Coordinates of C-alpha atoms and ligand atoms in Angstrom, one line a residue:
X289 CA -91.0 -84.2 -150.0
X290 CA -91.7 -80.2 -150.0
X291 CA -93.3 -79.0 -147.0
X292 CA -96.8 -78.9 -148.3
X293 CA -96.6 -82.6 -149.1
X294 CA -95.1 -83.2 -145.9
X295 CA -98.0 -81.2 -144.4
X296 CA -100.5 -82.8 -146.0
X297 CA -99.3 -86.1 -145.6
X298 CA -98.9 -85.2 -141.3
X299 CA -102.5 -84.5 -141.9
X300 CA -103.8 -87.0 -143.4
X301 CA -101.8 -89.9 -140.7
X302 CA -103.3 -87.5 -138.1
X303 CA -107.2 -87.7 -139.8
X304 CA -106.5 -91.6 -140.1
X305 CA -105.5 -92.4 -136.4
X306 CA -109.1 -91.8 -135.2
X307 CA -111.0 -91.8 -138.5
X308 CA -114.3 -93.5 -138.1
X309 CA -114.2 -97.2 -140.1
X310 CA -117.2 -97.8 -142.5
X311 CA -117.1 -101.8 -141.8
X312 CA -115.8 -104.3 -139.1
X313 CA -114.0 -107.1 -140.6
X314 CA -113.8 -109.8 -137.9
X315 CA -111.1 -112.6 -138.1
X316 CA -112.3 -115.1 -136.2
X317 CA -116.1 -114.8 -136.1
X318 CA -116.4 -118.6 -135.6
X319 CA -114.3 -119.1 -132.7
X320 CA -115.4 -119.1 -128.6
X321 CA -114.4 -115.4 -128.0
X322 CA -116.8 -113.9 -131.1
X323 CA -119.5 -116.7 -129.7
X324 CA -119.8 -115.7 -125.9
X325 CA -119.0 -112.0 -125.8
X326 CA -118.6 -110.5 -129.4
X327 CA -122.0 -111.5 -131.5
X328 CA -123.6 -110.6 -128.6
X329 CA -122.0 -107.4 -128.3
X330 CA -122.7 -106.3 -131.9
X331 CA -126.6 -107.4 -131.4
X332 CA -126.8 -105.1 -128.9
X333 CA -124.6 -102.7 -130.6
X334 CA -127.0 -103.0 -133.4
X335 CA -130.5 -103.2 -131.2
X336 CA -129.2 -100.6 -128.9
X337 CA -127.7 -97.8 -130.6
X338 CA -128.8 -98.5 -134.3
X339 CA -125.3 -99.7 -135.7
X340 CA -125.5 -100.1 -138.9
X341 CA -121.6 -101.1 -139.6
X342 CA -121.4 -104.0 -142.2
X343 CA -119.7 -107.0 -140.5
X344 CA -117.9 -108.8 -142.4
X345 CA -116.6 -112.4 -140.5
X346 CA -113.5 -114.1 -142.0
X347 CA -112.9 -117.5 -141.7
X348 CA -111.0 -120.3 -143.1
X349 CA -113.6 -122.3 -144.8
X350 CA -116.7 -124.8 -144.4
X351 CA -119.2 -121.7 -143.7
X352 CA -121.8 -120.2 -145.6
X353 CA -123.1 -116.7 -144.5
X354 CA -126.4 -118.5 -143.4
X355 CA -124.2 -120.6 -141.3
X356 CA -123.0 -117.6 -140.3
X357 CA -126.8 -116.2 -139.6
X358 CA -127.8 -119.5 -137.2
X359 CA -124.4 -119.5 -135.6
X360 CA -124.8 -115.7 -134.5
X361 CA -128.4 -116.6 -133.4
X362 CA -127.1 -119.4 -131.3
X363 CA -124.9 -117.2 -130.0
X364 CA -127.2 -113.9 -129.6
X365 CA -130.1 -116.7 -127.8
X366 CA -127.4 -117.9 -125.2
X367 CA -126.8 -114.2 -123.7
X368 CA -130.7 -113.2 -123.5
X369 CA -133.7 -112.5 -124.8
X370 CA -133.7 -111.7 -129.1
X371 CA -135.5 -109.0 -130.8
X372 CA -136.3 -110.3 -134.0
X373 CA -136.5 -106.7 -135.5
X374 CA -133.2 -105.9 -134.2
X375 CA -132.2 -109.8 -134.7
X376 CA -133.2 -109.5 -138.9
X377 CA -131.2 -105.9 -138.8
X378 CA -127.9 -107.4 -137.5
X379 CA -128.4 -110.4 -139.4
X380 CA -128.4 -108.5 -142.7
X381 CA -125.0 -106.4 -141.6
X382 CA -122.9 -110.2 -141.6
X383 CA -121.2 -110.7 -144.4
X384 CA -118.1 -113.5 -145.5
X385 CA -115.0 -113.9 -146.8
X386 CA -113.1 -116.9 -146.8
X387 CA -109.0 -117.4 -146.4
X388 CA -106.1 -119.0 -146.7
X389 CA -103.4 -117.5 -144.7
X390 CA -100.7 -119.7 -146.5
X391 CA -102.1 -117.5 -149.8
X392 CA -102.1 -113.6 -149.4
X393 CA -103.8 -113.3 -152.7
X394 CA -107.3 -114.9 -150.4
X395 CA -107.2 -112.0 -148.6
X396 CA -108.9 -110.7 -152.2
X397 CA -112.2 -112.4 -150.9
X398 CA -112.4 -109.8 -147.9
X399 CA -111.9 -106.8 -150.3
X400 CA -114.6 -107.6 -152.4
X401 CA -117.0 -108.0 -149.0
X402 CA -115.6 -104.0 -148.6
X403 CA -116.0 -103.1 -152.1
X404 CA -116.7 -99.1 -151.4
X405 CA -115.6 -98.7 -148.0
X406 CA -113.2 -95.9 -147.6
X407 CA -111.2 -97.0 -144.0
X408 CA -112.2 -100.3 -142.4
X409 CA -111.3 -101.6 -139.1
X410 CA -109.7 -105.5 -139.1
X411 CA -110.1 -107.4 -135.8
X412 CA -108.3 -110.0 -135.2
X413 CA -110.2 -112.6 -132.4
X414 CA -107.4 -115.0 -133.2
X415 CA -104.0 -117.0 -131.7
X416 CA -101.8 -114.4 -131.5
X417 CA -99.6 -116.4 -133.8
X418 CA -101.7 -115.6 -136.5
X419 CA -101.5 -111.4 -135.8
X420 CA -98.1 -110.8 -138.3
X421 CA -99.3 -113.0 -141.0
X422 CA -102.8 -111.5 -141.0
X423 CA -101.2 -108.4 -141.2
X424 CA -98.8 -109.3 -144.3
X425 CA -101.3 -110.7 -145.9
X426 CA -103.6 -107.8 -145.7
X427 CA -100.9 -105.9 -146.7
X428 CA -100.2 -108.0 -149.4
X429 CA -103.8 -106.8 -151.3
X430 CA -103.6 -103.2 -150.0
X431 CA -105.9 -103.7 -147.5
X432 CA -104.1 -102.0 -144.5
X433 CA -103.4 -98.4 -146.0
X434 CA -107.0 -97.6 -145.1
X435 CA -107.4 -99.4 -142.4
X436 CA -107.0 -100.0 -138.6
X437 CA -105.7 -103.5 -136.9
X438 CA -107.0 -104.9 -133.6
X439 CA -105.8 -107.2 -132.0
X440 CA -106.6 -109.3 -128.9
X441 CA -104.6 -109.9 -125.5
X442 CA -102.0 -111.6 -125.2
X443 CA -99.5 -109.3 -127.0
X444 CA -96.6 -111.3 -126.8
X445 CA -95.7 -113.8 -124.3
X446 CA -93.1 -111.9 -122.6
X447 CA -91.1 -108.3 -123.3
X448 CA -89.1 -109.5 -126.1
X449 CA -91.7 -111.1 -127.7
X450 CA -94.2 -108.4 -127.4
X451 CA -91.1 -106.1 -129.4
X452 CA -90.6 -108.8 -131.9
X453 CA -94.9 -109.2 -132.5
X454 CA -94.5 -105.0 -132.8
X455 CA -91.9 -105.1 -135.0
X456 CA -93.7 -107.4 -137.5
X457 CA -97.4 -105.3 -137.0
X458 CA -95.8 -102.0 -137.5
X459 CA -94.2 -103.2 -141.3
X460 CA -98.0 -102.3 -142.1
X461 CA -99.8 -100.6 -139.4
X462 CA -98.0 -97.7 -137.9
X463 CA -98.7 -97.5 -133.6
X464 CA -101.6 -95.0 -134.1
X465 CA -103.7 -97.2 -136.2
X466 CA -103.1 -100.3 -134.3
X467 CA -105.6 -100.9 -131.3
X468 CA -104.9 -103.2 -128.4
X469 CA -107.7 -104.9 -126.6
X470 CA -107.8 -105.7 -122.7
X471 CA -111.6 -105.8 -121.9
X472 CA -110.9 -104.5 -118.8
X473 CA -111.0 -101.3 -120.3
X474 CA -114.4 -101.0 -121.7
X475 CA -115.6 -102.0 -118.5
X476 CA -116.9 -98.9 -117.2
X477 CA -116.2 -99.7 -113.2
X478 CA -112.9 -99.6 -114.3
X479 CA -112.8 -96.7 -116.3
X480 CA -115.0 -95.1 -113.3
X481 CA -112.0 -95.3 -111.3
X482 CA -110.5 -91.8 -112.6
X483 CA -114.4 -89.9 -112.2
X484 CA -114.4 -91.8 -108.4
X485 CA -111.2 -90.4 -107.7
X486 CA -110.9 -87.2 -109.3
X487 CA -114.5 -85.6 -109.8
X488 CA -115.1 -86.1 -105.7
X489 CA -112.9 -84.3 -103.7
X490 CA -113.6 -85.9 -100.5
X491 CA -111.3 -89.0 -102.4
X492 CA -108.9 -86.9 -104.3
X493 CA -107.7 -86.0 -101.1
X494 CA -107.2 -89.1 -99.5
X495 CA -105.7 -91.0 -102.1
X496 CA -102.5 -89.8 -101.1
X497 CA -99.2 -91.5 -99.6
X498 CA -100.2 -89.4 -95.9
X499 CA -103.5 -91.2 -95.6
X500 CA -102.8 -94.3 -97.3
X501 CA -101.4 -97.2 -95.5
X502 CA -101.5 -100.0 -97.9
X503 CA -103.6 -101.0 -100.8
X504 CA -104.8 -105.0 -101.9
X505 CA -106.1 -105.5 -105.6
X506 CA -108.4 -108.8 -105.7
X507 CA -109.3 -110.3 -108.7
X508 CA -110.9 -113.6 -107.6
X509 CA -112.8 -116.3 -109.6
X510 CA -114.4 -119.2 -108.2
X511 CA -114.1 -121.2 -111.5
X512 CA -111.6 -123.1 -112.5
X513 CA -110.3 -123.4 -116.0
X514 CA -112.9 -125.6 -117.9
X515 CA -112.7 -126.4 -121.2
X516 CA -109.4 -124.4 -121.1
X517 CA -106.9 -126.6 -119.7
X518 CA -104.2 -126.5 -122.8
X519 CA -104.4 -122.7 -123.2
X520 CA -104.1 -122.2 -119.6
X521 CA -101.4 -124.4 -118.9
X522 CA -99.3 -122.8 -121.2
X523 CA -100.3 -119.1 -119.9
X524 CA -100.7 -118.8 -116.4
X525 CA -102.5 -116.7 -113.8
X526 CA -99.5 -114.2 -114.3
X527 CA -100.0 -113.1 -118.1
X528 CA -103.5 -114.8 -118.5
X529 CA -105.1 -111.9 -115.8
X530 CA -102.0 -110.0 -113.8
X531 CA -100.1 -108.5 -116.8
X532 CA -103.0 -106.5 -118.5
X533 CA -106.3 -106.5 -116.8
X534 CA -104.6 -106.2 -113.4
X535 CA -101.8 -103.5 -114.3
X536 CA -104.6 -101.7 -116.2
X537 CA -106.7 -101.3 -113.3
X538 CA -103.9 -100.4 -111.0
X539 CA -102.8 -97.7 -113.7
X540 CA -106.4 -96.3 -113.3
X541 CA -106.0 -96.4 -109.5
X542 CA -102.8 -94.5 -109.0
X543 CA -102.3 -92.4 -111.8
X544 CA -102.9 -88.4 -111.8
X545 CA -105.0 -86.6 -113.4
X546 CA -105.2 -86.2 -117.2
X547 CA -104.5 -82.8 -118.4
X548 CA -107.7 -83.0 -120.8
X549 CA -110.1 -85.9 -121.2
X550 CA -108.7 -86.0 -124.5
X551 CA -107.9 -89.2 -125.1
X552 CA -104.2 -88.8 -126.0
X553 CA -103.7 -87.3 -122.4
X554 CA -105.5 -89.9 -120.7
X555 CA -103.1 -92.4 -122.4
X556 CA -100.0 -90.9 -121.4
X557 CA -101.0 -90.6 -117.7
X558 CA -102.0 -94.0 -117.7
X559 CA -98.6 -95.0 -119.2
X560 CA -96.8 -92.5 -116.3
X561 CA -98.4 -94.5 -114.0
X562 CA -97.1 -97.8 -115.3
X563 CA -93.4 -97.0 -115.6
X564 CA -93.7 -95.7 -112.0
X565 CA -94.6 -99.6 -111.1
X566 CA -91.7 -101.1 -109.5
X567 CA -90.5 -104.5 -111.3
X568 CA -91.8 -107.7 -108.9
X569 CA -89.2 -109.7 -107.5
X570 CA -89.1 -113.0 -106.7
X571 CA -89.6 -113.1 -103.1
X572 CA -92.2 -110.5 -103.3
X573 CA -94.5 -113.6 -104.9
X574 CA -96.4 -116.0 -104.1
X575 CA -97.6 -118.9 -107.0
X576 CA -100.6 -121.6 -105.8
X577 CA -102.0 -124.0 -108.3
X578 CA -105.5 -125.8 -107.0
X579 CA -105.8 -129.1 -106.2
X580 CA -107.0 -131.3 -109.4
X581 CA -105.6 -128.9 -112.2
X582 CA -103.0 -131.4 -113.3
X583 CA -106.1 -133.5 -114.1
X584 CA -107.7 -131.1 -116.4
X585 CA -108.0 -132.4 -120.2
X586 CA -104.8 -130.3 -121.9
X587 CA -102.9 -130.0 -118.9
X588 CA -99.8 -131.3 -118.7
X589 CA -99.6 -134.4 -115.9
X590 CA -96.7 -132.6 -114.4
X591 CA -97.8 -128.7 -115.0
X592 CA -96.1 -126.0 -112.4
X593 CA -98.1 -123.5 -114.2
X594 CA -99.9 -121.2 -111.6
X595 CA -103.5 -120.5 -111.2
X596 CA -102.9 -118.5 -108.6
X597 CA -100.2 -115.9 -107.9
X598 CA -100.4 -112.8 -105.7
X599 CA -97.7 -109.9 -105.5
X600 CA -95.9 -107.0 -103.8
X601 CA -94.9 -103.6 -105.3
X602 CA -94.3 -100.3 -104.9
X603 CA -95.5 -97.4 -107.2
X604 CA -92.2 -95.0 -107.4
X605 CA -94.3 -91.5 -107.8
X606 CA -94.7 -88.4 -105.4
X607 CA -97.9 -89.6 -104.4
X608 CA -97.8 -93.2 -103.7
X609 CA -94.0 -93.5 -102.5
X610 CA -93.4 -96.3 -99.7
X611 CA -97.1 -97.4 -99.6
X612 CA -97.2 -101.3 -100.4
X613 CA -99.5 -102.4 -103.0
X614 CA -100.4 -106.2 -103.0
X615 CA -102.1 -108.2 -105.7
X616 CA -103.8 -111.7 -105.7
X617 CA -105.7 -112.9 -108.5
X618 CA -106.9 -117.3 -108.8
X619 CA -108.9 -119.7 -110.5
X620 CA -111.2 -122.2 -108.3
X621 CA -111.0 -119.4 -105.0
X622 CA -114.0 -119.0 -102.6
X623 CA -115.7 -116.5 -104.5
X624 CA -116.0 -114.0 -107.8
X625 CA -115.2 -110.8 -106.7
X626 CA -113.0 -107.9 -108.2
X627 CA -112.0 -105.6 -105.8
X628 CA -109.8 -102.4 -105.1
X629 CA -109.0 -102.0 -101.7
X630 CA -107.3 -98.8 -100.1
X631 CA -106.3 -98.8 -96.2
X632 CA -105.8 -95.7 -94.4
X633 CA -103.8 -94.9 -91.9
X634 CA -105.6 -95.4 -88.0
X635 CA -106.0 -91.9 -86.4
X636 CA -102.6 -90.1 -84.9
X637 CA -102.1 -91.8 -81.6
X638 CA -102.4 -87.9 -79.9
X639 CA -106.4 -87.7 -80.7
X640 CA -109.5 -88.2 -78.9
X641 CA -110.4 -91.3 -80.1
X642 CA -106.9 -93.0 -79.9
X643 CA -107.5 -94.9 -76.8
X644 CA -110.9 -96.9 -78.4
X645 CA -110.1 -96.6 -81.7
X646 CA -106.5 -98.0 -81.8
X647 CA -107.4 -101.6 -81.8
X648 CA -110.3 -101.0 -84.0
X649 CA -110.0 -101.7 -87.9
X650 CA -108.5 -98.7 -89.9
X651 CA -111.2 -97.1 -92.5
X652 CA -111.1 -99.1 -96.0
X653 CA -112.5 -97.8 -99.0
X654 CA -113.1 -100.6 -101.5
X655 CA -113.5 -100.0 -104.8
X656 CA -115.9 -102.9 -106.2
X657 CA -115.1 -103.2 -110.4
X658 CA -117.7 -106.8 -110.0
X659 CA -119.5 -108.6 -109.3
X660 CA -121.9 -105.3 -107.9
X661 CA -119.8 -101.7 -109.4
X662 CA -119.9 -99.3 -106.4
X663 CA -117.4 -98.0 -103.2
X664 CA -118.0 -99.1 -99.7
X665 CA -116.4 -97.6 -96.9
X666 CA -115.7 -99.5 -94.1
X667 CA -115.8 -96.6 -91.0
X668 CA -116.2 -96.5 -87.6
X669 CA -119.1 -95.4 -85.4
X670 CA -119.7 -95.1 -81.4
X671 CA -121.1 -97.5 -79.7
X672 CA -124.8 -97.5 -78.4
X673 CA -124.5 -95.6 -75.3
X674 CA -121.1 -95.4 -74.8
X675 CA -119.1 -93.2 -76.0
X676 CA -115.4 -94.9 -75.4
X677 CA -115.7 -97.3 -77.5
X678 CA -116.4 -97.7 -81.4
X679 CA -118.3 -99.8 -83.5
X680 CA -117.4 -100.5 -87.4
X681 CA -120.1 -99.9 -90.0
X682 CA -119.9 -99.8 -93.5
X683 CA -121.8 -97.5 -95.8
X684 CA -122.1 -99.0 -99.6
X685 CA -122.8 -96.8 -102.5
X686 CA -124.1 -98.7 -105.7
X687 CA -123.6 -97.9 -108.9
X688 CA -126.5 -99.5 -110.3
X689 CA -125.9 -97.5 -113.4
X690 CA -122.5 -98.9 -114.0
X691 CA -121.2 -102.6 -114.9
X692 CA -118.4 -104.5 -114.7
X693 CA -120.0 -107.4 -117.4
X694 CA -117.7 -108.5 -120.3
X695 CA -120.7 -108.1 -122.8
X696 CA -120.9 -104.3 -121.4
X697 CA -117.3 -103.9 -122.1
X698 CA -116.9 -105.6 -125.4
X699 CA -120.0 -103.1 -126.4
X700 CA -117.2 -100.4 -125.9
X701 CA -114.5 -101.7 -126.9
X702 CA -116.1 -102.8 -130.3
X703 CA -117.6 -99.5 -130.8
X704 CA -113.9 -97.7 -130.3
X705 CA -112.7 -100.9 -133.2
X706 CA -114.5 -98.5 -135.0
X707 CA -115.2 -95.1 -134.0
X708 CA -111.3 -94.8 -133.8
X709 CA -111.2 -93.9 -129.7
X710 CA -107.8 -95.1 -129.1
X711 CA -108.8 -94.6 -125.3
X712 CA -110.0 -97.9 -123.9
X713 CA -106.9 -99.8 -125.7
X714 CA -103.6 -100.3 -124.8
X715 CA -100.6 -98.5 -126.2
X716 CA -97.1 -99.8 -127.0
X717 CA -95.5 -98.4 -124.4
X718 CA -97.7 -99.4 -121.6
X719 CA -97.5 -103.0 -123.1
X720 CA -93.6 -102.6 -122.7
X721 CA -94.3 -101.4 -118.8
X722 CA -96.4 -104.2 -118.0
X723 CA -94.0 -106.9 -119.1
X724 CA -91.1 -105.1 -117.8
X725 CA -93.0 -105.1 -114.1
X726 CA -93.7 -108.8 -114.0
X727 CA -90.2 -109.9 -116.2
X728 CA -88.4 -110.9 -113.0
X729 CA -91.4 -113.4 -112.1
X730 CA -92.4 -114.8 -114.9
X731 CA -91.1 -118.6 -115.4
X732 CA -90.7 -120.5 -112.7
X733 CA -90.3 -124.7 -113.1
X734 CA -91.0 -124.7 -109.0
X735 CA -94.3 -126.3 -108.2
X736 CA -96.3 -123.9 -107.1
X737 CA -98.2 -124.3 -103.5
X738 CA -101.4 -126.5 -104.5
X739 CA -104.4 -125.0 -102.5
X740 CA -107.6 -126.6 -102.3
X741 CA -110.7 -125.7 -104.4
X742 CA -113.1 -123.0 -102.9
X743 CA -110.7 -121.5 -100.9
X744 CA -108.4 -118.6 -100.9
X745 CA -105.4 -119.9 -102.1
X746 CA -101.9 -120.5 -100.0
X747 CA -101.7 -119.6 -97.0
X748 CA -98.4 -117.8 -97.5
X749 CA -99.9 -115.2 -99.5
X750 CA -100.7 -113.6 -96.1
X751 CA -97.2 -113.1 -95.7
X752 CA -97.4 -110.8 -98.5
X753 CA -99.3 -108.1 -96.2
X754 CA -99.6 -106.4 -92.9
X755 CA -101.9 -108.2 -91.3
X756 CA -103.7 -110.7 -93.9
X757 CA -106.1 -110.1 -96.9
X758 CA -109.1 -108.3 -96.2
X759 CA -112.4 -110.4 -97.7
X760 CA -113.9 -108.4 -100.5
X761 CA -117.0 -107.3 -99.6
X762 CA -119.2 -109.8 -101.5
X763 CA -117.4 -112.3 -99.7
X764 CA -117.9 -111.0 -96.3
X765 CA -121.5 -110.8 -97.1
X766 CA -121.8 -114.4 -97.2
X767 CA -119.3 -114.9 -94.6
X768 CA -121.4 -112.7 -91.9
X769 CA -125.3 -114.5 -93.3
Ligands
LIG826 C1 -109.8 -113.2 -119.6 C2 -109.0 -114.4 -119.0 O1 -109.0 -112.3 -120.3 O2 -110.5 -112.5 -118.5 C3 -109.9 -115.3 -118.2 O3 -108.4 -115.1 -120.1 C4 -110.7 -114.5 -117.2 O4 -109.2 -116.3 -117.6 C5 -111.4 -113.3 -117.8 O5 -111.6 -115.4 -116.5 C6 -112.0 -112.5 -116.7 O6 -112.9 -111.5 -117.4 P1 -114.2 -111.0 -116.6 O7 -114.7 -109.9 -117.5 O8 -115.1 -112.2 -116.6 O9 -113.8 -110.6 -115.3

């Protein structure tokens, strides 16, 4: 190759990375993820901000595109009100294309649905054991040259396997045009996180090892695992929820600031803070399983899978060194409530207010991601009429604007599928991170702690911190009415 051609061909893999697609072909239009969050997603897409992307739904048979119409409708009616204007406009954007992935050559049937598209953007809403051959088989009748691939979480079951899936995607889809979904990141009181931090100074100061005396990450659900007993059994709060959405939202929490908003830089700061993650040992964990989930339809009678699991690490960097950071996530808890919650240190012992304020709680800032986005601050105040003592009160900021919901996210997330933001996705490398962090903890064939239904899980996991888990602050709402 002469260096123009070199040049030109840099150029052209640069232009393609974030080139805008000209149609959304989604694998897996008929299944329970493109029912609940991503028809409705694209209706509002389309009623919202006047998409106008053809969609074009694959599947492996037995549907006709007005199948397709009703079964979007159904789906579009469950999450809300319809617009029939808007309804009629996203309607006409479905196409169909029907395959076989035993027979590359059906892949032919999505081409003609794309017939003078110039770069489109495949999703793939499917078992992850169907990414590699989609991908061959696109391949197969040049349909991933001008193209990007998106795939779903899980990627991969473990570290190895998340290499070997790699290794298989990138024979047609280099990294840069291969998009990794966690919906954690289109939700924006996630993303929110870095403008929290970083465009208020009063935090960007505190956030800091000197002021920080420990930091608990809830992500609690108080549903169990319905209709999902056989995929959950063989998942597992650990890489079902702790892996990616979990990890993702601590990288937000603890990493620095980008050097640009440019997207590139906001990835590599968010993979920084990943490898600075220390790897979870055993005895730093704590697995519960609830009462009953054995008797769930796909379970196995015998299952030592966890729906519960909270952790302790450490984030190796300048700024968090020695601070703990402890992690609890469960199905069938007390309450639904995702939470960030950062301790500071009590006053020094030398000041004015040591002697009332030394028994008092320490100030908490709690950064709520759902089911209300916003920051409270749990602070202290004196007393009516007395001045020695102190008094906790909590001021709560809501961010009305902002939501944690997965149809909000999904919104997002579908709109980078095809605008070509690569920011709201995650990379190779952090992928690598997040599976090295929780390698050490993974499989375990020790029955976990059962805990009973509508609580907080095992006791033990208070062992895991200081002094016990705080109640995020919808919780402790209810707990206090
Ligand atoms: C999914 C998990 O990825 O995230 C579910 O598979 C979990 O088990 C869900 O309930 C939580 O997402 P959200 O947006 O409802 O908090």
């Amino acid at each position: 190759m002469n260096d123009s051609t070199a040049q030109s061909a840099a150029v052209k893999k640069a232009e393609h990375a974030t080139r805008a697609a000209d149609a959304l072909v989604l694998f897996g239009i008929t299944g329970d993820l493109a029912k609940k969050m991503l028809l409705p997603a694209l209706y509002q897409l389309v009623r919202d901000e006047k998409w106008d992307v053809p969609i074009v739904g694959v599947t492996r048979g037995g549907w006709s595109v007005e199948r397709l119409r009703e079964h979007a409708r159904d789906s579009v009616t469950q999450s809300g009100a319809v617009d029939e204007e808007a309804f009629g406009r996203f309607s006409d954007l479905l196409g169909l294309a029907t395959i076989d992935y035993d027979d590359p050559s059906s892949f032919r049937s999505i081409a003609e649905q794309i017939k003078g598209c110039e770069f489109v953007a495949h999703y793939l809403a499917v078992p992850p054991q169907l990414y590699a051959k989609a991908a061959a088989c696109l391949a197969a009748v040049d349909l991933a040259d001008n193209a990007r691939l998106v795939v779903e979480k899980p990627f991969g079951h473990d570290l190895e396997s998340a290499r070997a899936l790699q290794g298989e995607l990138a024979k047609h889809f280099p990294e840069d045009r291969i998009r990794r979904v966690d919906h954690y990141l289109g939700k924006d009181a996630v993303e929110d996180l870095l403008t929290i931090r970083f465009a208020n100074n009063m935090l960007r100061a505190l956030m800091y090892r000197d002021h920080v005396s420990s930091v608990q990450v809830t992500m609690a659900e108080n549903f169990d695992v319905a209709d999902r007993g056989g995929f959950y059994d063989a998942t597992g709060a650990l890489r079902d929820v702790v892996q990616n959405h979990m990890l993702q939202m601590l990288a937000y929490l603890v990493m620095e600031s980008p050097r640009t908003d440019a997207p590139e830089d906001i990835l590599d700061e968010r993979a920084r803070a990943l490898r600075a993650v220390r790897t979870v040992q055993r005895a730093d964990l704590v697995r519960g399983q609830y009462e009953g989930f054995q008797d769930v339809q796909g379970v196995r009678p015998v299952s030592t899978t966890e729906t519960y699991a909270a952790l302790r690490t450490y984030v190796d960097s300048d700024r968090w060194s020695g601070v703990p950071f402890v992690l609890r996530t469960g199905k069938a808890l007390t309450a639904s409530a995702t939470e960030i919650l950062v301790e500071l240190n009590k006053v020094s012992p030398d000041s004015y207010y040591t002697a009332c304020s030394q028994d008092a709680a320490p100030n908490l800032i709690r950064f709520r991601i759902s089911p209300d986005a916003g920051v409270t601050f749990d602070l202290l105040a004196q007393h009516e009429g007395n001045a020695q003592r102190v008094d906790p009160v909590s001021a709560t900021v809501d961010f009305t604007h902002l939501t944690g919901s997965g149809t909000a996210a999904y919104r997002l997330v579908l709109g980078d599928a095809v605008s070509g933001d690569p920011r709201r996705f995650t990379r190779m490398d952090m992928v690598e991170e997040s599976w090295r962090i929780v390698e050490e903890i993974l499989d375990s064939d020790v029955m976990p702690s059962v805990y009973r239904v509508g609580s907080w899980g095992p006791a033990e996991a208070d062992a895991l911190t200081e002094g016990g888990w705080y109640l995020p602050s919808v919780a402790r709402a209810t707990d206090e009415s």
